[in-house]
Amino acid sequence: MQQHTRQEKIEALGRVIDTLDILRVKCPWDAKQTNESLRPNTIEEVYELAQALLNDDDADIKKELGDVLLHILFYAKIGDEKGKFDIVDVCDALNDKLIFRHPHVFGTVHVDNAEEVTQNWEQLKLKEKDGNRSVLAGVPAALPALVKSYRIQEKAANVGFDWEQPEQVWDKVDEELSEVRQAIAAGSEEEIEAEMGDLFFSIVNAARIYGINPENALERTNRKFIERFNYIENKAKEQNCRLKDMTLAEMDSLWNEAKTALSASR
């Protein structure tokens, strides 16, 4: 890959901004877009980038990064049209925040590891709001529940609200599992849902403590399940069978076969 200079990078970004300015005037679709109309597309683009990252597909990552960048520039353009802010203001605010939140790089604060950087980061975020915001206020309400629970626990841990020993989390998981079983025995759907939520939350906490991102872990399992289930479907078709006509034992046999065959193919 050709290594580009700083000036080339600036010019490339400038060309995209110029193109967007033209589209905003001359393209009927681009001209009518608002923050509200773009928002669903932005969410979709971020998910597509996330998928490209999971696939470790450099060509696709480059493409999806471009799509996400377009949306960032579009929102900045709309802000400029409203007279509220433009891309320069966005970049300046970001740069100021990065410098403020990295006193160990741009100041005199000393840190020994990444964990200390994260802890300082959370404290500095509170100072930016004069200490009026709560520790958890920065967790977006619209985050998917799995991601949100991880971020909640991460932020709480950064201010010291965490298990003293990693092994202690398993006592909590066992406790929550027991309460789920009790709720099921009682037959209360509302209570089962509440206890299931507590169990999920404790498992996410366990993942965090052992350095595992639960979103990535669950997606890995999702993809593994899809791959194995597709194997069962294909084998059933080869045998001129429909899945719903097969016994559970027959499908389970194919499932075990899939585990062996797919592992060997890697």
PDB file of C-alpha atoms in Angstrom:
ATOM      1  CA  MET A   1       0.000   0.000   0.000  1.00  0.00           C
ATOM      2  CA  GLN A   2       1.216   3.477  -0.818  1.00  0.00           C
ATOM      3  CA  GLN A   3       2.062   5.526   2.257  1.00  0.00           C
ATOM      4  CA  HIS A   4       0.362   8.907   2.032  1.00  0.00           C
ATOM      5  CA  THR A   5       1.731  12.126   3.434  1.00  0.00           C
ATOM      6  CA  ARG A   6      -0.128  14.271   5.937  1.00  0.00           C
ATOM      7  CA  GLN A   7      -0.865  16.786   3.185  1.00  0.00           C
ATOM      8  CA  GLU A   8      -2.292  14.082   0.935  1.00  0.00           C
ATOM      9  CA  LYS A   9      -4.571  12.945   3.752  1.00  0.00           C
ATOM     10  CA  ILE A  10      -5.793  16.512   4.297  1.00  0.00           C
ATOM     11  CA  GLU A  11      -6.415  16.973   0.579  1.00  0.00           C
ATOM     12  CA  ALA A  12      -8.293  13.670   0.316  1.00  0.00           C
ATOM     13  CA  LEU A  13     -10.610  14.664   3.147  1.00  0.00           C
ATOM     14  CA  GLY A  14     -11.083  18.052   1.516  1.00  0.00           C
ATOM     15  CA  ARG A  15     -12.155  16.436  -1.758  1.00  0.00           C
ATOM     16  CA  VAL A  16     -14.830  14.411   0.033  1.00  0.00           C
ATOM     17  CA  ILE A  17     -16.111  17.545   1.766  1.00  0.00           C
ATOM     18  CA  ASP A  18     -16.224  19.384  -1.576  1.00  0.00           C
ATOM     19  CA  THR A  19     -18.107  16.497  -3.198  1.00  0.00           C
ATOM     20  CA  LEU A  20     -20.619  16.410  -0.355  1.00  0.00           C
ATOM     21  CA  ASP A  21     -21.158  20.172  -0.664  1.00  0.00           C
ATOM     22  CA  ILE A  22     -22.032  19.699  -4.349  1.00  0.00           C
ATOM     23  CA  LEU A  23     -24.333  16.741  -3.653  1.00  0.00           C
ATOM     24  CA  ARG A  24     -26.149  18.651  -0.946  1.00  0.00           C
ATOM     25  CA  VAL A  25     -27.148  21.222  -3.564  1.00  0.00           C
ATOM     26  CA  LYS A  26     -27.539  19.203  -6.764  1.00  0.00           C
ATOM     27  CA  CYS A  27     -28.768  15.753  -5.659  1.00  0.00           C
ATOM     28  CA  PRO A  28     -32.448  15.615  -4.639  1.00  0.00           C
ATOM     29  CA  TRP A  29     -31.862  12.758  -2.187  1.00  0.00           C
ATOM     30  CA  ASP A  30     -28.867  14.353  -0.477  1.00  0.00           C
ATOM     31  CA  ALA A  31     -30.561  17.742  -0.391  1.00  0.00           C
ATOM     32  CA  LYS A  32     -33.554  16.545   1.608  1.00  0.00           C
ATOM     33  CA  GLN A  33     -31.673  14.610   4.292  1.00  0.00           C
ATOM     34  CA  THR A  34     -31.935  15.630   7.941  1.00  0.00           C
ATOM     35  CA  ASN A  35     -30.397  14.344  11.180  1.00  0.00           C
ATOM     36  CA  GLU A  36     -33.532  12.297  11.749  1.00  0.00           C
ATOM     37  CA  SER A  37     -33.663  10.779   8.274  1.00  0.00           C
ATOM     38  CA  LEU A  38     -29.973   9.852   8.284  1.00  0.00           C
ATOM     39  CA  ARG A  39     -29.967   8.294  11.749  1.00  0.00           C
ATOM     40  CA  PRO A  40     -31.325   4.825  10.779  1.00  0.00           C
ATOM     41  CA  ASN A  41     -28.844   4.613   7.914  1.00  0.00           C
ATOM     42  CA  THR A  42     -26.007   5.606  10.229  1.00  0.00           C
ATOM     43  CA  ILE A  43     -26.869   2.796  12.627  1.00  0.00           C
ATOM     44  CA  GLU A  44     -26.918   0.337   9.726  1.00  0.00           C
ATOM     45  CA  GLU A  45     -23.558   1.557   8.446  1.00  0.00           C
ATOM     46  CA  VAL A  46     -21.942   1.155  11.869  1.00  0.00           C
ATOM     47  CA  TYR A  47     -23.254  -2.409  12.094  1.00  0.00           C
ATOM     48  CA  GLU A  48     -21.857  -3.136   8.631  1.00  0.00           C
ATOM     49  CA  LEU A  49     -18.484  -1.795   9.753  1.00  0.00           C
ATOM     50  CA  ALA A  50     -18.702  -3.983  12.856  1.00  0.00           C
ATOM     51  CA  GLN A  51     -19.336  -7.016  10.629  1.00  0.00           C
ATOM     52  CA  ALA A  52     -16.369  -6.162   8.411  1.00  0.00           C
ATOM     53  CA  LEU A  53     -14.179  -5.880  11.504  1.00  0.00           C
ATOM     54  CA  LEU A  54     -15.358  -9.283  12.725  1.00  0.00           C
ATOM     55  CA  ASN A  55     -14.565 -10.757   9.317  1.00  0.00           C
ATOM     56  CA  ASP A  56     -11.126  -9.085   9.407  1.00  0.00           C
ATOM     57  CA  ASP A  57     -11.744  -8.127   5.773  1.00  0.00           C
ATOM     58  CA  ASP A  58      -9.443  -5.182   5.046  1.00  0.00           C
ATOM     59  CA  ALA A  59     -11.099  -4.276   1.747  1.00  0.00           C
ATOM     60  CA  ASP A  60     -14.537  -4.288   3.339  1.00  0.00           C
ATOM     61  CA  ILE A  61     -13.290  -2.382   6.404  1.00  0.00           C
ATOM     62  CA  LYS A  62     -11.948   0.348   4.116  1.00  0.00           C
ATOM     63  CA  LYS A  63     -15.277   0.558   2.290  1.00  0.00           C
ATOM     64  CA  GLU A  64     -17.383   0.634   5.454  1.00  0.00           C
ATOM     65  CA  LEU A  65     -15.122   3.209   7.085  1.00  0.00           C
ATOM     66  CA  GLY A  66     -15.814   5.424   4.088  1.00  0.00           C
ATOM     67  CA  ASP A  67     -19.560   4.988   4.553  1.00  0.00           C
ATOM     68  CA  VAL A  68     -19.343   5.887   8.245  1.00  0.00           C
ATOM     69  CA  LEU A  69     -17.093   8.875   7.467  1.00  0.00           C
ATOM     70  CA  LEU A  70     -19.675  10.120   4.975  1.00  0.00           C
ATOM     71  CA  HIS A  71     -22.296  10.174   7.700  1.00  0.00           C
ATOM     72  CA  ILE A  72     -20.002  12.060  10.081  1.00  0.00           C
ATOM     73  CA  LEU A  73     -19.327  14.678   7.417  1.00  0.00           C
ATOM     74  CA  PHE A  74     -23.029  14.827   6.556  1.00  0.00           C
ATOM     75  CA  TYR A  75     -24.041  15.608  10.144  1.00  0.00           C
ATOM     76  CA  ALA A  76     -21.311  18.257  10.301  1.00  0.00           C
ATOM     77  CA  LYS A  77     -22.632  19.745   7.059  1.00  0.00           C
ATOM     78  CA  ILE A  78     -26.158  19.926   8.489  1.00  0.00           C
ATOM     79  CA  GLY A  79     -24.768  21.559  11.624  1.00  0.00           C
ATOM     80  CA  ASP A  80     -22.988  24.109   9.446  1.00  0.00           C
ATOM     81  CA  GLU A  81     -26.199  24.889   7.553  1.00  0.00           C
ATOM     82  CA  LYS A  82     -27.943  25.490  10.871  1.00  0.00           C
ATOM     83  CA  GLY A  83     -25.161  27.828  11.934  1.00  0.00           C
ATOM     84  CA  LYS A  84     -24.388  25.640  14.960  1.00  0.00           C
ATOM     85  CA  PHE A  85     -21.039  23.988  14.115  1.00  0.00           C
ATOM     86  CA  ASP A  86     -19.017  22.619  11.203  1.00  0.00           C
ATOM     87  CA  ILE A  87     -16.388  19.928  10.675  1.00  0.00           C
ATOM     88  CA  VAL A  88     -13.650  22.241  11.999  1.00  0.00           C
ATOM     89  CA  ASP A  89     -15.552  22.643  15.271  1.00  0.00           C
ATOM     90  CA  VAL A  90     -16.046  18.874  15.457  1.00  0.00           C
ATOM     91  CA  CYS A  91     -12.328  18.214  14.935  1.00  0.00           C
ATOM     92  CA  ASP A  92     -11.225  20.951  17.333  1.00  0.00           C
ATOM     93  CA  ALA A  93     -13.550  19.684  20.062  1.00  0.00           C
ATOM     94  CA  LEU A  94     -12.276  16.141  19.536  1.00  0.00           C
ATOM     95  CA  ASN A  95      -8.648  17.255  19.623  1.00  0.00           C
ATOM     96  CA  ASP A  96      -9.172  19.257  22.820  1.00  0.00           C
ATOM     97  CA  LYS A  97     -10.885  16.261  24.438  1.00  0.00           C
ATOM     98  CA  LEU A  98      -8.106  13.860  23.452  1.00  0.00           C
ATOM     99  CA  ILE A  99      -5.449  16.141  24.923  1.00  0.00           C
ATOM    100  CA  PHE A 100      -7.438  16.702  28.126  1.00  0.00           C
ATOM    101  CA  ARG A 101      -8.091  12.996  28.625  1.00  0.00           C
ATOM    102  CA  HIS A 102      -4.438  12.031  28.056  1.00  0.00           C
ATOM    103  CA  PRO A 103      -2.550  13.986  30.733  1.00  0.00           C
ATOM    104  CA  HIS A 104      -0.061  11.104  30.874  1.00  0.00           C
ATOM    105  CA  VAL A 105       0.938  12.016  27.303  1.00  0.00           C
ATOM    106  CA  PHE A 106       0.378  15.781  27.119  1.00  0.00           C
ATOM    107  CA  GLY A 107       0.785  16.573  30.827  1.00  0.00           C
ATOM    108  CA  THR A 108       2.632  15.422  33.917  1.00  0.00           C
ATOM    109  CA  VAL A 109       0.446  12.527  35.091  1.00  0.00           C
ATOM    110  CA  HIS A 110       2.208   9.161  35.383  1.00  0.00           C
ATOM    111  CA  VAL A 111       0.531   5.832  34.565  1.00  0.00           C
ATOM    112  CA  ASP A 112       1.948   2.322  34.587  1.00  0.00           C
ATOM    113  CA  ASN A 113      -0.552   0.460  32.423  1.00  0.00           C
ATOM    114  CA  ALA A 114      -3.672   0.646  30.236  1.00  0.00           C
ATOM    115  CA  GLU A 115      -5.965  -0.042  33.213  1.00  0.00           C
ATOM    116  CA  GLU A 116      -4.774   3.129  34.952  1.00  0.00           C
ATOM    117  CA  VAL A 117      -5.361   5.072  31.729  1.00  0.00           C
ATOM    118  CA  THR A 118      -8.969   3.821  31.652  1.00  0.00           C
ATOM    119  CA  GLN A 119      -9.551   4.743  35.286  1.00  0.00           C
ATOM    120  CA  ASN A 120      -8.162   8.250  34.740  1.00  0.00           C
ATOM    121  CA  TRP A 121     -10.297   8.571  31.603  1.00  0.00           C
ATOM    122  CA  GLU A 122     -13.519   8.037  33.550  1.00  0.00           C
ATOM    123  CA  GLN A 123     -12.507  10.524  36.245  1.00  0.00           C
ATOM    124  CA  LEU A 124     -11.580  13.128  33.652  1.00  0.00           C
ATOM    125  CA  LYS A 125     -14.920  12.683  31.900  1.00  0.00           C
ATOM    126  CA  LEU A 126     -16.655  13.609  35.141  1.00  0.00           C
ATOM    127  CA  LYS A 127     -14.459  16.702  35.528  1.00  0.00           C
ATOM    128  CA  GLU A 128     -15.450  17.838  32.037  1.00  0.00           C
ATOM    129  CA  LYS A 129     -18.994  18.195  33.344  1.00  0.00           C
ATOM    130  CA  ASP A 130     -17.862  19.862  36.608  1.00  0.00           C
ATOM    131  CA  GLY A 131     -18.632  16.659  38.468  1.00  0.00           C
ATOM    132  CA  ASN A 132     -22.382  17.053  38.002  1.00  0.00           C
ATOM    133  CA  ARG A 133     -22.854  13.902  35.974  1.00  0.00           C
ATOM    134  CA  SER A 134     -23.054  10.454  37.508  1.00  0.00           C
ATOM    135  CA  VAL A 135     -20.533   7.767  36.663  1.00  0.00           C
ATOM    136  CA  LEU A 136     -23.093   5.923  34.535  1.00  0.00           C
ATOM    137  CA  ALA A 137     -24.539   8.989  32.799  1.00  0.00           C
ATOM    138  CA  GLY A 138     -22.256   8.484  29.816  1.00  0.00           C
ATOM    139  CA  VAL A 139     -23.752   5.097  28.921  1.00  0.00           C
ATOM    140  CA  PRO A 140     -26.110   5.743  25.978  1.00  0.00           C
ATOM    141  CA  ALA A 141     -29.674   4.694  26.723  1.00  0.00           C
ATOM    142  CA  ALA A 142     -30.107   3.397  23.159  1.00  0.00           C
ATOM    143  CA  LEU A 143     -27.288   0.827  23.379  1.00  0.00           C
ATOM    144  CA  PRO A 144     -28.299  -2.807  22.910  1.00  0.00           C
ATOM    145  CA  ALA A 145     -28.812  -4.408  26.324  1.00  0.00           C
ATOM    146  CA  LEU A 146     -25.784  -6.727  26.142  1.00  0.00           C
ATOM    147  CA  VAL A 147     -23.389  -3.934  25.220  1.00  0.00           C
ATOM    148  CA  LYS A 148     -25.006  -1.572  27.731  1.00  0.00           C
ATOM    149  CA  SER A 149     -24.605  -4.003  30.648  1.00  0.00           C
ATOM    150  CA  TYR A 150     -20.909  -4.421  29.804  1.00  0.00           C
ATOM    151  CA  ARG A 151     -20.337  -0.663  29.681  1.00  0.00           C
ATOM    152  CA  ILE A 152     -22.261  -0.124  32.935  1.00  0.00           C
ATOM    153  CA  GLN A 153     -20.125  -2.680  34.750  1.00  0.00           C
ATOM    154  CA  GLU A 154     -16.935  -1.377  33.175  1.00  0.00           C
ATOM    155  CA  LYS A 155     -17.631   2.184  34.316  1.00  0.00           C
ATOM    156  CA  ALA A 156     -18.587   1.078  37.831  1.00  0.00           C
ATOM    157  CA  ALA A 157     -15.399  -0.971  38.091  1.00  0.00           C
ATOM    158  CA  ASN A 158     -13.300   2.001  37.011  1.00  0.00           C
ATOM    159  CA  VAL A 159     -14.287   3.838  40.189  1.00  0.00           C
ATOM    160  CA  GLY A 160     -13.629   0.808  42.399  1.00  0.00           C
ATOM    161  CA  PHE A 161     -17.036  -0.898  42.484  1.00  0.00           C
ATOM    162  CA  ASP A 162     -15.837  -4.379  41.588  1.00  0.00           C
ATOM    163  CA  TRP A 163     -15.068  -7.800  43.023  1.00  0.00           C
ATOM    164  CA  GLU A 164     -11.958  -8.021  45.191  1.00  0.00           C
ATOM    165  CA  GLN A 165     -11.069 -11.393  43.643  1.00  0.00           C
ATOM    166  CA  PRO A 166     -12.099 -12.554  40.133  1.00  0.00           C
ATOM    167  CA  GLU A 167     -13.309 -15.906  41.463  1.00  0.00           C
ATOM    168  CA  GLN A 168     -16.005 -14.191  43.540  1.00  0.00           C
ATOM    169  CA  VAL A 169     -18.033 -13.465  40.422  1.00  0.00           C
ATOM    170  CA  TRP A 170     -18.840 -17.174  40.048  1.00  0.00           C
ATOM    171  CA  ASP A 171     -20.597 -17.193  43.409  1.00  0.00           C
ATOM    172  CA  LYS A 172     -22.839 -14.461  42.027  1.00  0.00           C
ATOM    173  CA  VAL A 173     -23.471 -16.408  38.825  1.00  0.00           C
ATOM    174  CA  ASP A 174     -24.396 -19.505  40.857  1.00  0.00           C
ATOM    175  CA  GLU A 175     -26.675 -17.412  43.077  1.00  0.00           C
ATOM    176  CA  GLU A 176     -28.494 -15.894  40.092  1.00  0.00           C
ATOM    177  CA  LEU A 177     -28.861 -19.291  38.399  1.00  0.00           C
ATOM    178  CA  SER A 178     -30.417 -20.676  41.582  1.00  0.00           C
ATOM    179  CA  GLU A 179     -32.875 -17.770  41.687  1.00  0.00           C
ATOM    180  CA  VAL A 180     -33.835 -18.401  38.051  1.00  0.00           C
ATOM    181  CA  ARG A 181     -34.642 -22.019  38.912  1.00  0.00           C
ATOM    182  CA  GLN A 182     -36.702 -20.905  41.896  1.00  0.00           C
ATOM    183  CA  ALA A 183     -38.623 -18.445  39.726  1.00  0.00           C
ATOM    184  CA  ILE A 184     -39.331 -21.148  37.146  1.00  0.00           C
ATOM    185  CA  ALA A 185     -40.576 -23.459  39.873  1.00  0.00           C
ATOM    186  CA  ALA A 186     -42.881 -20.689  41.131  1.00  0.00           C
ATOM    187  CA  GLY A 187     -44.227 -20.197  37.611  1.00  0.00           C
ATOM    188  CA  SER A 188     -44.217 -16.387  37.583  1.00  0.00           C
ATOM    189  CA  GLU A 189     -43.322 -15.160  34.095  1.00  0.00           C
ATOM    190  CA  GLU A 190     -42.497 -11.668  35.357  1.00  0.00           C
ATOM    191  CA  GLU A 191     -40.199 -13.064  38.046  1.00  0.00           C
ATOM    192  CA  ILE A 192     -38.534 -15.441  35.580  1.00  0.00           C
ATOM    193  CA  GLU A 193     -37.785 -12.531  33.263  1.00  0.00           C
ATOM    194  CA  ALA A 194     -36.346 -10.475  36.125  1.00  0.00           C
ATOM    195  CA  GLU A 195     -34.138 -13.311  37.348  1.00  0.00           C
ATOM    196  CA  MET A 196     -33.019 -14.195  33.820  1.00  0.00           C
ATOM    197  CA  GLY A 197     -31.911 -10.581  33.426  1.00  0.00           C
ATOM    198  CA  ASP A 198     -29.916 -10.814  36.649  1.00  0.00           C
ATOM    199  CA  LEU A 199     -28.307 -14.035  35.435  1.00  0.00           C
ATOM    200  CA  PHE A 200     -27.331 -12.496  32.080  1.00  0.00           C
ATOM    201  CA  PHE A 201     -25.943  -9.457  33.890  1.00  0.00           C
ATOM    202  CA  SER A 202     -23.786 -11.630  36.163  1.00  0.00           C
ATOM    203  CA  ILE A 203     -22.447 -13.628  33.197  1.00  0.00           C
ATOM    204  CA  VAL A 204     -21.556 -10.409  31.367  1.00  0.00           C
ATOM    205  CA  ASN A 205     -19.760  -9.338  34.529  1.00  0.00           C
ATOM    206  CA  ALA A 206     -17.810 -12.603  34.590  1.00  0.00           C
ATOM    207  CA  ALA A 207     -16.797 -12.092  30.968  1.00  0.00           C
ATOM    208  CA  ARG A 208     -15.583  -8.563  31.749  1.00  0.00           C
ATOM    209  CA  ILE A 209     -13.537  -9.701  34.740  1.00  0.00           C
ATOM    210  CA  TYR A 210     -11.746 -12.313  32.637  1.00  0.00           C
ATOM    211  CA  GLY A 211     -11.025  -9.866  29.817  1.00  0.00           C
ATOM    212  CA  ILE A 212     -13.634 -11.164  27.389  1.00  0.00           C
ATOM    213  CA  ASN A 213     -15.945  -8.824  25.493  1.00  0.00           C
ATOM    214  CA  PRO A 214     -19.358 -10.533  25.764  1.00  0.00           C
ATOM    215  CA  GLU A 215     -20.628  -9.067  22.489  1.00  0.00           C
ATOM    216  CA  ASN A 216     -17.698 -10.561  20.587  1.00  0.00           C
ATOM    217  CA  ALA A 217     -17.983 -13.858  22.449  1.00  0.00           C
ATOM    218  CA  LEU A 218     -21.701 -14.206  21.763  1.00  0.00           C
ATOM    219  CA  GLU A 219     -21.301 -13.229  18.106  1.00  0.00           C
ATOM    220  CA  ARG A 220     -18.585 -15.862  17.736  1.00  0.00           C
ATOM    221  CA  THR A 221     -21.001 -18.458  19.107  1.00  0.00           C
ATOM    222  CA  ASN A 222     -23.815 -17.168  16.870  1.00  0.00           C
ATOM    223  CA  ARG A 223     -21.648 -17.620  13.798  1.00  0.00           C
ATOM    224  CA  LYS A 224     -20.538 -21.065  14.949  1.00  0.00           C
ATOM    225  CA  PHE A 225     -24.148 -22.132  15.479  1.00  0.00           C
ATOM    226  CA  ILE A 226     -25.195 -20.824  12.049  1.00  0.00           C
ATOM    227  CA  GLU A 227     -22.333 -22.674  10.381  1.00  0.00           C
ATOM    228  CA  ARG A 228     -23.194 -25.949  12.092  1.00  0.00           C
ATOM    229  CA  PHE A 229     -26.935 -25.576  11.551  1.00  0.00           C
ATOM    230  CA  ASN A 230     -26.363 -24.865   7.855  1.00  0.00           C
ATOM    231  CA  TYR A 231     -24.348 -28.090   7.729  1.00  0.00           C
ATOM    232  CA  ILE A 232     -27.325 -29.998   9.160  1.00  0.00           C
ATOM    233  CA  GLU A 233     -29.661 -28.412   6.586  1.00  0.00           C
ATOM    234  CA  ASN A 234     -27.357 -29.277   3.704  1.00  0.00           C
ATOM    235  CA  LYS A 235     -26.947 -32.872   4.873  1.00  0.00           C
ATOM    236  CA  ALA A 236     -30.704 -33.204   5.242  1.00  0.00           C
ATOM    237  CA  LYS A 237     -31.181 -31.988   1.657  1.00  0.00           C
ATOM    238  CA  GLU A 238     -28.613 -34.525   0.444  1.00  0.00           C
ATOM    239  CA  GLN A 239     -30.705 -37.214   2.129  1.00  0.00           C
ATOM    240  CA  ASN A 240     -33.918 -35.763   0.633  1.00  0.00           C
ATOM    241  CA  CYS A 241     -35.194 -35.038   4.138  1.00  0.00           C
ATOM    242  CA  ARG A 242     -36.849 -32.014   5.667  1.00  0.00           C
ATOM    243  CA  LEU A 243     -35.569 -30.916   9.062  1.00  0.00           C
ATOM    244  CA  LYS A 244     -39.025 -30.930  10.590  1.00  0.00           C
ATOM    245  CA  ASP A 245     -39.438 -34.576   9.553  1.00  0.00           C
ATOM    246  CA  MET A 246     -36.208 -35.649  11.252  1.00  0.00           C
ATOM    247  CA  THR A 247     -36.023 -36.801  14.848  1.00  0.00           C
ATOM    248  CA  LEU A 248     -34.052 -34.820  17.391  1.00  0.00           C
ATOM    249  CA  ALA A 249     -31.626 -37.745  17.660  1.00  0.00           C
ATOM    250  CA  GLU A 250     -31.017 -37.637  13.884  1.00  0.00           C
ATOM    251  CA  MET A 251     -30.390 -33.890  13.945  1.00  0.00           C
ATOM    252  CA  ASP A 252     -28.155 -34.230  17.001  1.00  0.00           C
ATOM    253  CA  SER A 253     -26.109 -36.855  15.171  1.00  0.00           C
ATOM    254  CA  LEU A 254     -25.612 -34.471  12.262  1.00  0.00           C
ATOM    255  CA  TRP A 255     -24.756 -31.700  14.713  1.00  0.00           C
ATOM    256  CA  ASN A 256     -21.929 -33.778  16.172  1.00  0.00           C
ATOM    257  CA  GLU A 257     -20.818 -34.647  12.666  1.00  0.00           C
ATOM    258  CA  ALA A 258     -20.767 -30.937  11.824  1.00  0.00           C
ATOM    259  CA  LYS A 259     -18.570 -30.173  14.842  1.00  0.00           C
ATOM    260  CA  THR A 260     -16.003 -32.710  13.663  1.00  0.00           C
ATOM    261  CA  ALA A 261     -16.168 -31.894   9.956  1.00  0.00           C
ATOM    262  CA  LEU A 262     -16.025 -28.112  10.342  1.00  0.00           C
ATOM    263  CA  SER A 263     -13.194 -28.264  12.875  1.00  0.00           C
ATOM    264  CA  ALA A 264     -11.179 -30.461  10.518  1.00  0.00           C
ATOM    265  CA  SER A 265     -11.709 -28.048   7.612  1.00  0.00           C
ATOM    266  CA  ARG A 266     -10.092 -25.143   9.485  1.00  0.00           C
TER     267      ARG A 266
END
